[in-house]
PDB file of C-alpha atoms in Angstrom:
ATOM      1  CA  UNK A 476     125.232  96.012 146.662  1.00 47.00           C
ATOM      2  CA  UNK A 477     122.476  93.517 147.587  1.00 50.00           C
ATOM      3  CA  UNK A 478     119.216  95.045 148.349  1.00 50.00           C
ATOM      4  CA  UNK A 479     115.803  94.024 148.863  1.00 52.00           C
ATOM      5  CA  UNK A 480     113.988  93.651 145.252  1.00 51.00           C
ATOM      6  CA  UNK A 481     110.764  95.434 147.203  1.00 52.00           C
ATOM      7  CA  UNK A 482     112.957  98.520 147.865  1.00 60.00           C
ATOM      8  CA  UNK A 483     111.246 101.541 146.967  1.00 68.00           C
ATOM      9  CA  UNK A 484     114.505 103.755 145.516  1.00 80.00           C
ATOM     10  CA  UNK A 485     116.874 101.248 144.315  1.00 84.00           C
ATOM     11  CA  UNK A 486     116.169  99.286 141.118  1.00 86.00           C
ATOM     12  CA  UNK A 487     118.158  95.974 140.031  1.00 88.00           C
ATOM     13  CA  UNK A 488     121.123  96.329 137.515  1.00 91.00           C
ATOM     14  CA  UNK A 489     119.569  93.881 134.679  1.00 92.00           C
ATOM     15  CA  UNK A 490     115.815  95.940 134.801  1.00 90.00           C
ATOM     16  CA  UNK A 491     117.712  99.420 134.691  1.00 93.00           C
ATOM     17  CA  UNK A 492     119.869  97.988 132.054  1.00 95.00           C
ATOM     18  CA  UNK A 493     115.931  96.915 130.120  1.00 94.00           C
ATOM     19  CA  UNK A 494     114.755 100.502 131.021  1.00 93.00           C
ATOM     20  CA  UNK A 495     117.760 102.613 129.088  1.00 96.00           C
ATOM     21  CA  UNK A 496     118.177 100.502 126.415  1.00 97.00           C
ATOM     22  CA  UNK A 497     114.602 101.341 125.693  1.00 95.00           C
ATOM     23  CA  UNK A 498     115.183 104.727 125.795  1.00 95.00           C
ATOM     24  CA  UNK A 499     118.580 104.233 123.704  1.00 97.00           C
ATOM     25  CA  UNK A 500     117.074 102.246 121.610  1.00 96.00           C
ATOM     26  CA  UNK A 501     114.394 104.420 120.260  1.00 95.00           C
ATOM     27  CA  UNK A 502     116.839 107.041 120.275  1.00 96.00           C
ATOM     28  CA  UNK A 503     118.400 105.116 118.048  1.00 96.00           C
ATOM     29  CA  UNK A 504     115.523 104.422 115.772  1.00 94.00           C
ATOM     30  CA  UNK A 505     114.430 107.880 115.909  1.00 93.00           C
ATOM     31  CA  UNK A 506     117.908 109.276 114.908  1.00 94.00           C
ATOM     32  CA  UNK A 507     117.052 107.101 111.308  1.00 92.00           C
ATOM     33  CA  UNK A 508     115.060 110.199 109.873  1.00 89.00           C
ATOM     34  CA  UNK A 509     117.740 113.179 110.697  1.00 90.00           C
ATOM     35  CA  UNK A 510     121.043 110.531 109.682  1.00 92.00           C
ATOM     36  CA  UNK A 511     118.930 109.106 106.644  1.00 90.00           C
ATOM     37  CA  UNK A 512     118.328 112.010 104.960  1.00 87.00           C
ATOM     38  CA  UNK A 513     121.643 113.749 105.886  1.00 87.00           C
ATOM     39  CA  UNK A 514     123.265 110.676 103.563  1.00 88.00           C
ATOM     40  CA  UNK A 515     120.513 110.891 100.781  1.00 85.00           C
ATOM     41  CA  UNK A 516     121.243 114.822 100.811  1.00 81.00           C
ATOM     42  CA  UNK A 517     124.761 114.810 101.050  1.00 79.00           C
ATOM     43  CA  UNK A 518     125.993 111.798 100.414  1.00 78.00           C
ATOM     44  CA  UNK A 519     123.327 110.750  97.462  1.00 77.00           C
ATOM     45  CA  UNK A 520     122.666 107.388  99.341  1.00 79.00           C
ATOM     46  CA  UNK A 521     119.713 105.409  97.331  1.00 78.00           C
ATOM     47  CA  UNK A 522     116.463 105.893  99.449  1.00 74.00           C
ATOM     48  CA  UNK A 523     115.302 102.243  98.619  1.00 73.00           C
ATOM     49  CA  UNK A 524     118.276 100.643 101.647  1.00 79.00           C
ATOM     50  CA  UNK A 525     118.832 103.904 103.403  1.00 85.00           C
ATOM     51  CA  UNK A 526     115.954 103.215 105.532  1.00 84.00           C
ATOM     52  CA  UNK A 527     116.033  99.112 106.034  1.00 84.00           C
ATOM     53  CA  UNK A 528     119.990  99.473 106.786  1.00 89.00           C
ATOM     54  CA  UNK A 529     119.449 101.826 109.545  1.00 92.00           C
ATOM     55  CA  UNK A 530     116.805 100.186 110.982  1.00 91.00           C
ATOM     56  CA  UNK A 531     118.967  97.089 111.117  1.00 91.00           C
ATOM     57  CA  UNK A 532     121.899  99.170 112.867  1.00 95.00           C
ATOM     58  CA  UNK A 533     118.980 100.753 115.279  1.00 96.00           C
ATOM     59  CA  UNK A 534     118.094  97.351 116.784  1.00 95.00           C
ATOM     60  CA  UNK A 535     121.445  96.133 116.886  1.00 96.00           C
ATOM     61  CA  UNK A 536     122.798  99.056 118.890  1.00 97.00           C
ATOM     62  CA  UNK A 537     119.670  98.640 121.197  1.00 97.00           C
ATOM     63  CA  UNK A 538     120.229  94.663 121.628  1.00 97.00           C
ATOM     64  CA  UNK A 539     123.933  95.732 122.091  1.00 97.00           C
ATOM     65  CA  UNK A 540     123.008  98.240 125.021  1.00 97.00           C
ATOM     66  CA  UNK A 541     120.838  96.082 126.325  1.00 97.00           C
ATOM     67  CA  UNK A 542     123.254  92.998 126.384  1.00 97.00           C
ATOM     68  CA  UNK A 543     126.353  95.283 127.488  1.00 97.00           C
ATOM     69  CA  UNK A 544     124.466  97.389 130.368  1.00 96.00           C
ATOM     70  CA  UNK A 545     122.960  93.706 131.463  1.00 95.00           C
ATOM     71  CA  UNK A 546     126.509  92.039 131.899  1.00 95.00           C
ATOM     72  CA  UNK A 547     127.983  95.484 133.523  1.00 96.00           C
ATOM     73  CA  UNK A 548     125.347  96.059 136.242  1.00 94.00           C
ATOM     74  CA  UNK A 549     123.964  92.954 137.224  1.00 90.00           C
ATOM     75  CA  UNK A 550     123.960  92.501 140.715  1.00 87.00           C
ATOM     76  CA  UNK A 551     124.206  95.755 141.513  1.00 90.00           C
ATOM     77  CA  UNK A 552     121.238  98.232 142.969  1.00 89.00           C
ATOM     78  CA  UNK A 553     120.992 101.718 141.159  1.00 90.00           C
ATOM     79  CA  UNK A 554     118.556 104.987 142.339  1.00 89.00           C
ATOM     80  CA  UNK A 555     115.080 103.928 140.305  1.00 87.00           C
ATOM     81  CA  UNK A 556     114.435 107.691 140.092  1.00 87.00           C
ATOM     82  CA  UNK A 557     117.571 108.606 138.278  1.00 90.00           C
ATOM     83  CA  UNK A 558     117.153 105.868 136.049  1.00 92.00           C
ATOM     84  CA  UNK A 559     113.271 106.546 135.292  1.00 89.00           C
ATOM     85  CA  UNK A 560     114.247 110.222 134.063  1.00 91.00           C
ATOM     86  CA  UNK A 561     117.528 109.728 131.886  1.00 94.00           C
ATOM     87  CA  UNK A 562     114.892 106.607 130.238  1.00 93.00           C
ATOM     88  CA  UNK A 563     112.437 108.962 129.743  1.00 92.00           C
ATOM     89  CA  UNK A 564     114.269 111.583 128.072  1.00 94.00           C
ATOM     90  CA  UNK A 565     115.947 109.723 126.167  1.00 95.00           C
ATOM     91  CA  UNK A 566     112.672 108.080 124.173  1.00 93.00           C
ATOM     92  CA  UNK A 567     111.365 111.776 124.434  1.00 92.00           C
ATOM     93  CA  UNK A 568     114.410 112.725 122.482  1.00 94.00           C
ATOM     94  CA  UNK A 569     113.722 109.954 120.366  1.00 94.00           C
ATOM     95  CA  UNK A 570     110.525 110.671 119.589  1.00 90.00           C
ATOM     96  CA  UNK A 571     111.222 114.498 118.422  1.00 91.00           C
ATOM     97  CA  UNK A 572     114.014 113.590 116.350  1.00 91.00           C
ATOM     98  CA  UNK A 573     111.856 110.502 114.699  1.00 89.00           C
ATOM     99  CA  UNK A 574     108.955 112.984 113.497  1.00 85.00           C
ATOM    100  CA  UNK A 575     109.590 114.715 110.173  1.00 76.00           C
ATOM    101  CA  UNK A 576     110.537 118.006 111.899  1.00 78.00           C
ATOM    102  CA  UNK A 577     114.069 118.250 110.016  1.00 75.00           C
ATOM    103  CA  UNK A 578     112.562 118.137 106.883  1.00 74.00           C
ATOM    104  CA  UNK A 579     110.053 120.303 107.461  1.00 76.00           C
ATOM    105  CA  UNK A 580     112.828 123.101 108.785  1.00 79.00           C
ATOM    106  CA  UNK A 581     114.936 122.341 105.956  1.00 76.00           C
ATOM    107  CA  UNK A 582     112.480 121.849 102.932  1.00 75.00           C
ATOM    108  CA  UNK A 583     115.696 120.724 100.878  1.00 74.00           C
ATOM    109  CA  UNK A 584     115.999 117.294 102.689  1.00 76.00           C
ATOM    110  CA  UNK A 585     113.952 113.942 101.540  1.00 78.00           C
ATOM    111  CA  UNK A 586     112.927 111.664 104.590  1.00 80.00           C
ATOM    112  CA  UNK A 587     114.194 108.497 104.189  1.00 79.00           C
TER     113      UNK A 587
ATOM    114  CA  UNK B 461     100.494  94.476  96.147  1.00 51.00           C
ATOM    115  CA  UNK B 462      98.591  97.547  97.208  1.00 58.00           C
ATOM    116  CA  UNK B 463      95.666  94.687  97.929  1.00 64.00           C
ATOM    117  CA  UNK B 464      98.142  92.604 100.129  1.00 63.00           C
ATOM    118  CA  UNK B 465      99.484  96.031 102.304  1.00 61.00           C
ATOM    119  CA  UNK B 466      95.558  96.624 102.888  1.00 64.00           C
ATOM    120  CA  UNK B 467      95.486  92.646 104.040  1.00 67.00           C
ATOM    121  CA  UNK B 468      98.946  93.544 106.217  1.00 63.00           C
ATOM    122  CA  UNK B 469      97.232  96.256 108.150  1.00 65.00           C
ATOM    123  CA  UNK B 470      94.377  94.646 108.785  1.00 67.00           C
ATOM    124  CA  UNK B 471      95.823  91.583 109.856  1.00 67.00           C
ATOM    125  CA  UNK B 472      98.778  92.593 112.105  1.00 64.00           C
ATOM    126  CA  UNK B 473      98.338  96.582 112.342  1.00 66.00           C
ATOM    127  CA  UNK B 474      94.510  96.191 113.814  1.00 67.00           C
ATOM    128  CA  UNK B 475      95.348  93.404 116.293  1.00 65.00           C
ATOM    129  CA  UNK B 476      98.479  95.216 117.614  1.00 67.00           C
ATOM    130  CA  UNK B 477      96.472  98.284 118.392  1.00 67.00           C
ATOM    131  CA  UNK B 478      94.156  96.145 120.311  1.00 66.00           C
ATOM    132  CA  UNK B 479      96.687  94.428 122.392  1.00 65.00           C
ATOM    133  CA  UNK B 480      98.780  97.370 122.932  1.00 63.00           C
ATOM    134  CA  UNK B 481      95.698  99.229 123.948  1.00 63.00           C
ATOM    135  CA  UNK B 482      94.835  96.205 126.345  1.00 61.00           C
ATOM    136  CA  UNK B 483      97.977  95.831 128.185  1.00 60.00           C
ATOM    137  CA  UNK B 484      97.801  99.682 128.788  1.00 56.00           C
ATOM    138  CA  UNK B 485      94.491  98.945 130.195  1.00 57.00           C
ATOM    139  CA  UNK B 486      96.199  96.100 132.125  1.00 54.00           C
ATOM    140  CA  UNK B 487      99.601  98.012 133.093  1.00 50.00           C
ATOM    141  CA  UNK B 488      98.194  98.647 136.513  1.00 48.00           C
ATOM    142  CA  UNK B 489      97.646  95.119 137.674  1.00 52.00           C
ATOM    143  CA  UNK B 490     100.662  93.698 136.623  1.00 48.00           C
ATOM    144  CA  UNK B 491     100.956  90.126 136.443  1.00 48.00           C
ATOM    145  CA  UNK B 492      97.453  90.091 134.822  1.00 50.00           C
ATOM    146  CA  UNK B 493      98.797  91.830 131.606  1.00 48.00           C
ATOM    147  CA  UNK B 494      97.748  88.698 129.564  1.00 51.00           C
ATOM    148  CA  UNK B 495      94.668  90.121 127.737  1.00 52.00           C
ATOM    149  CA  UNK B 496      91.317  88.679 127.772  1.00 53.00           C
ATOM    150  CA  UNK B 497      92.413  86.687 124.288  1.00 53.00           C
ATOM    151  CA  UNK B 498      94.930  84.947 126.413  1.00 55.00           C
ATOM    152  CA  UNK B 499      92.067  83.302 128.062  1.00 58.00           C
ATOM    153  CA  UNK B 500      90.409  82.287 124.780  1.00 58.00           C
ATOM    154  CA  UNK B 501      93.519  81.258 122.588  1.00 60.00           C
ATOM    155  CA  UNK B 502      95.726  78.670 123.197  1.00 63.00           C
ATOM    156  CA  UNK B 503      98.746  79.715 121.567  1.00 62.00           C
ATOM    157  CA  UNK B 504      98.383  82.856 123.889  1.00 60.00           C
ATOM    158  CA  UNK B 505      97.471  80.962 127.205  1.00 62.00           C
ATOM    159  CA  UNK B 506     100.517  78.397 126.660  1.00 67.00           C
ATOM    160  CA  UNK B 507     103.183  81.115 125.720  1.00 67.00           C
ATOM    161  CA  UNK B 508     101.772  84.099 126.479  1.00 65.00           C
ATOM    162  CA  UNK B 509     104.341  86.922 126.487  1.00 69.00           C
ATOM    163  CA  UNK B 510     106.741  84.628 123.902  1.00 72.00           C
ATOM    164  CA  UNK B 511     103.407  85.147 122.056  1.00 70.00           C
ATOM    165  CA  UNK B 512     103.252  88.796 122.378  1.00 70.00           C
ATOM    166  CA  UNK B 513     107.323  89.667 121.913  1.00 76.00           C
ATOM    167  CA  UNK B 514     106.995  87.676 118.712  1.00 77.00           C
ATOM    168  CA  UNK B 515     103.646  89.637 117.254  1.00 71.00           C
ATOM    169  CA  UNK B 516     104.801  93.009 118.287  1.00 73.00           C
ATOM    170  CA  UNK B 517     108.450  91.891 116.008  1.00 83.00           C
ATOM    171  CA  UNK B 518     106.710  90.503 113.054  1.00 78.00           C
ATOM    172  CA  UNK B 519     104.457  93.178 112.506  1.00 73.00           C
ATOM    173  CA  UNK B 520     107.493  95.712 112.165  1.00 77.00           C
ATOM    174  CA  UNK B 521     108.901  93.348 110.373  1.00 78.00           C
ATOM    175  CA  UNK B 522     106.583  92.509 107.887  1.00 74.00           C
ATOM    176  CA  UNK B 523     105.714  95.962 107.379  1.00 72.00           C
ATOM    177  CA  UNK B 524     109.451  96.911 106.325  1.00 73.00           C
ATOM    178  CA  UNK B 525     108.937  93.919 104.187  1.00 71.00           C
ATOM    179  CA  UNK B 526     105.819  94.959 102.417  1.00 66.00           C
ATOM    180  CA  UNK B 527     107.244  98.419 102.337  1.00 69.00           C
ATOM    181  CA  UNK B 528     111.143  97.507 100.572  1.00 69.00           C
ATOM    182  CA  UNK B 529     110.116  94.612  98.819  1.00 67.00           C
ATOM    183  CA  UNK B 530     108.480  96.564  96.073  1.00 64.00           C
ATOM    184  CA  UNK B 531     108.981 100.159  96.753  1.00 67.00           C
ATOM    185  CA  UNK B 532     107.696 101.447  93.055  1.00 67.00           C
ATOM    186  CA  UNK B 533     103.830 101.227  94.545  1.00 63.00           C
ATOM    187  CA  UNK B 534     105.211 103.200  97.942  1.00 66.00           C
ATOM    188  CA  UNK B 535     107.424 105.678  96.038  1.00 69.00           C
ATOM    189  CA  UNK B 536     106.374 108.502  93.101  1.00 67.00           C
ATOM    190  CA  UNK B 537     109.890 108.172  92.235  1.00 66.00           C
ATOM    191  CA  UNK B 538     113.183 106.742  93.902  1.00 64.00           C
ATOM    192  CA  UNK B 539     113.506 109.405  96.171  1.00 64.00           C
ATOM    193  CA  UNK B 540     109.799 110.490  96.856  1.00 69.00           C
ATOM    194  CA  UNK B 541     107.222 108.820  99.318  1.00 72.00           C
ATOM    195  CA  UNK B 542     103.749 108.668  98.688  1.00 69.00           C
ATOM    196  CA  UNK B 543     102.663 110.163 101.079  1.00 70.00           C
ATOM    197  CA  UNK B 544     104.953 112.089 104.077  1.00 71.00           C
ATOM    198  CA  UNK B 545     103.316 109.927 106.266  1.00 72.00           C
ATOM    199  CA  UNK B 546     104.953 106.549 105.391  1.00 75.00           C
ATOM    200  CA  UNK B 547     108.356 107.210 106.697  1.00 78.00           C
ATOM    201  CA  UNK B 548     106.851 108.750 110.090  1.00 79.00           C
ATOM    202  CA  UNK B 549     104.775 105.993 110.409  1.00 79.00           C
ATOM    203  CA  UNK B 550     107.716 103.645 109.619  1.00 81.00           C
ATOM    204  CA  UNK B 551     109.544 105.736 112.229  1.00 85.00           C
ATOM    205  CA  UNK B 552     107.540 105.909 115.364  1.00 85.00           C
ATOM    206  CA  UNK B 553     106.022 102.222 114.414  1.00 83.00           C
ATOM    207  CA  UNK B 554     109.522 100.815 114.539  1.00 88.00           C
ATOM    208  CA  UNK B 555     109.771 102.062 118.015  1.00 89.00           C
ATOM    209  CA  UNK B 556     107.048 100.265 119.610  1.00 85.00           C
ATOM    210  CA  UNK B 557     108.179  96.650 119.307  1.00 87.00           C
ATOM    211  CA  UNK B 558     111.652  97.713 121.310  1.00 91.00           C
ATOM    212  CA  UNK B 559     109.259  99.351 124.147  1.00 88.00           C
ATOM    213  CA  UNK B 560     106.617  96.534 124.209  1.00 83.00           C
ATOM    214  CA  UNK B 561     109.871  94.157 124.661  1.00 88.00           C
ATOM    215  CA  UNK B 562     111.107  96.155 127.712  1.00 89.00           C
ATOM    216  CA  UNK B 563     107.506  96.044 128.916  1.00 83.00           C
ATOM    217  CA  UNK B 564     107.123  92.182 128.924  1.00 81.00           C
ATOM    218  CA  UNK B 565     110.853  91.983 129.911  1.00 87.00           C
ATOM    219  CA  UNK B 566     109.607  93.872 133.394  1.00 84.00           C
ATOM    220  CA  UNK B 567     106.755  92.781 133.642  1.00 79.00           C
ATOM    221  CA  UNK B 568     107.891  88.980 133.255  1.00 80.00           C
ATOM    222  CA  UNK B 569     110.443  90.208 136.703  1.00 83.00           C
ATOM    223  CA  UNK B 570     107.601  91.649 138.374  1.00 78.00           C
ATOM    224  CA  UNK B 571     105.516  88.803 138.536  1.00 74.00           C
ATOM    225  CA  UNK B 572     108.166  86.979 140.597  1.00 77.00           C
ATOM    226  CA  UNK B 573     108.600  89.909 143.023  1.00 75.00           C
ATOM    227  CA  UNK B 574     106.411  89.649 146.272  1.00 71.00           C
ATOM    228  CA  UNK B 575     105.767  93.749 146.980  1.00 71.00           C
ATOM    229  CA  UNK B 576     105.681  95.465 143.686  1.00 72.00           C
ATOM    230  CA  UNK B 577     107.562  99.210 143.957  1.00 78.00           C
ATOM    231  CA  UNK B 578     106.364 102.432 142.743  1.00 78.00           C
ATOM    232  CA  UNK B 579     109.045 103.022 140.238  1.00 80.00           C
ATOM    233  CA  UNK B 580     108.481 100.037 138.681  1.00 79.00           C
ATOM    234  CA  UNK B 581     104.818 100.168 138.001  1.00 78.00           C
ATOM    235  CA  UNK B 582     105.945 103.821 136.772  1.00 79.00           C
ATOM    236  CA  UNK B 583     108.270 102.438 134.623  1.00 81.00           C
ATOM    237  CA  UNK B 584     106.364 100.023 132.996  1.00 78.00           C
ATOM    238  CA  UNK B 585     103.216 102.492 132.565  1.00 77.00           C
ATOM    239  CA  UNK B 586     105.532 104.764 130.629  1.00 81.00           C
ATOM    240  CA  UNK B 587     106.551 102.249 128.650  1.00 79.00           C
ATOM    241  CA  UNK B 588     103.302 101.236 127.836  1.00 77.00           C
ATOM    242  CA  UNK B 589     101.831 104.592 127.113  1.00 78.00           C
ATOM    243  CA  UNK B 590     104.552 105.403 124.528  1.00 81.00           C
ATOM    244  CA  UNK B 591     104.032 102.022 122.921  1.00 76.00           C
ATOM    245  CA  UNK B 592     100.261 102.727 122.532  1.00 75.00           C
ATOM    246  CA  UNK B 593     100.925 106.286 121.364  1.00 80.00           C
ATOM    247  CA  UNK B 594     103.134 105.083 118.860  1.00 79.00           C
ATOM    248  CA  UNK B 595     101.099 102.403 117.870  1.00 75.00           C
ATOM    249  CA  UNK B 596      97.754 104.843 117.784  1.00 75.00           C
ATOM    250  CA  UNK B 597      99.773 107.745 115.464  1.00 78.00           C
ATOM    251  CA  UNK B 598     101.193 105.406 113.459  1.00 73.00           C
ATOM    252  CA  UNK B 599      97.727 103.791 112.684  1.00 71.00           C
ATOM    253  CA  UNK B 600      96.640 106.903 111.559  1.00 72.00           C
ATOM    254  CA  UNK B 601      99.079 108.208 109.802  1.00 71.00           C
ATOM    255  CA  UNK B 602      99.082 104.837 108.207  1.00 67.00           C
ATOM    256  CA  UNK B 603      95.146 105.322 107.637  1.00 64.00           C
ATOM    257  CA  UNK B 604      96.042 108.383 105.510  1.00 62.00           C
ATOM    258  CA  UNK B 605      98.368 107.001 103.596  1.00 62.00           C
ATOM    259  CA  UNK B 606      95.936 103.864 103.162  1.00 56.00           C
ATOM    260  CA  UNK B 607      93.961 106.822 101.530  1.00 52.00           C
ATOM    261  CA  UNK B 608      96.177 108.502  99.286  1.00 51.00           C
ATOM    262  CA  UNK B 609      97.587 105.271  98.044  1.00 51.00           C
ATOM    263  CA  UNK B 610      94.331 103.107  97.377  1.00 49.00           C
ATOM    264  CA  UNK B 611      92.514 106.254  96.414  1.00 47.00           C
ATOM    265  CA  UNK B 612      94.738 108.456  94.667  1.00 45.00           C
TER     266      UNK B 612
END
């Protein structure tokens, strides 16, 4: 669906695809403190690559998104608003689950 | 080493905060979010947001560097930080350098757009204050680390 870029309510496919996989990936980043010290608790993972190795996967799945959502919706016009708000609470989520708030819950995990 | 991750703050932690904090102030005249050191370096004025994708990467990177490379003067023991701090500054630090990329991504489009809509100035201001929030905790939680680890 073309549309004029100065549209006020439609954004382009390839900048909606930049704005989630923002918000996925610092989702993903954020998820490395609950998943990292779920495997060091339960899984006795050594803290020293726990850390690096999710990192690694973090970016990847956020360059993955990114690349993916590009290919899918370019071209194609999608409501800015709608966009703006699942973005947004997604790095919101991210944030929250990044802080050290599991551990301090659940005194028996180590942050990774 | 302890020496060398006081040198790695200074040198990329302190400059980040000051461009981060810049293209905040910026973030409302887009297409101007070169900071004034663009105008006064050359590396910056020839590449400028090649420039700024690549500090904004190597910081985080170095950082995980400094940090993994030799964790004995980061960790009491293999399983125990310093300080709490590190790993939510290593948390919310890594996240900047993905939103400061989606920020020059955007902004890069927006300077070839003629009429410049709301939602994308929102878009890119959100981006920009989480960056700069991220960058500002993580500075000082990294600060109090700083503290416990060159003072303990």
């Amino acid at each position: 669906m073309a549309l004029p870029f100065h549209s006020e309510d439609y954004m382009d496919g390839a900048e909606a695809a930049a704005v989630i996989a923002a918000g996925v990936g610092v989702l993903a980043v954020g998820a490395v403190v609950p998943v990292g010290a779920w495997l060091m608790a339960l899984h006795w993972m050594p803290c020293a690559w726990v850390r690096p190795a999710l990192t690694a996967l973090a970016f990847a799945i956020w360059l993955g998104t990114w690349w993916r959502l590009r290919r899918a919706w370019q071209g194609r016009a999608y409501a800015a608003r709608r966009v703006l708000y699942w973005s947004g609470g997604l790095l919101l989520l991210g944030w929250v689950i990044g802080s050290p708030l599991l551990v301090w819950l659940f005194p028996g995990l180590k942050l990774p | 080493m302890r020496f060398w991750a006081l040198v790695h703050g200074i040198v990329f932690g302190l400059p980040l905060v000051v461009l981060t904090t810049l293209c905040v102030a910026d973030a409302g005249r887009l297409g101007k979010i070169v900071p004034w050191l663009g105008r006064r370096r050359r590396l910056l004025r020839r590449r400028p947001w090649q420039a700024m994708v690549a500090f904004a990467w190597l910081t985080v990177f170095s950082g995980i560097a400094v940090m993994y490379a030799r964790p004995a003067y980061w960790m009491k023991a293999p399983e125990a930080w310093v300080s709490w701090a590190l790993p939510w500054m290593a948390s919310w630090g890594t996240m900047v350098p993905i939103t400061m990329t989606a920020c020059i991504y955007l902004t890069r489009r927006g300077e070839e757009k003629l009429v410049m809509p709301v939602w994308f100035r929102r878009a890119v201001s959100v981006l920009m204050l989480v960056s700069l929030i991220n960058v500002l905790v993580s500075a000082l939680l990294g600060s109090v680390t700083a503290q416990g680890v060159f003072y303990p």
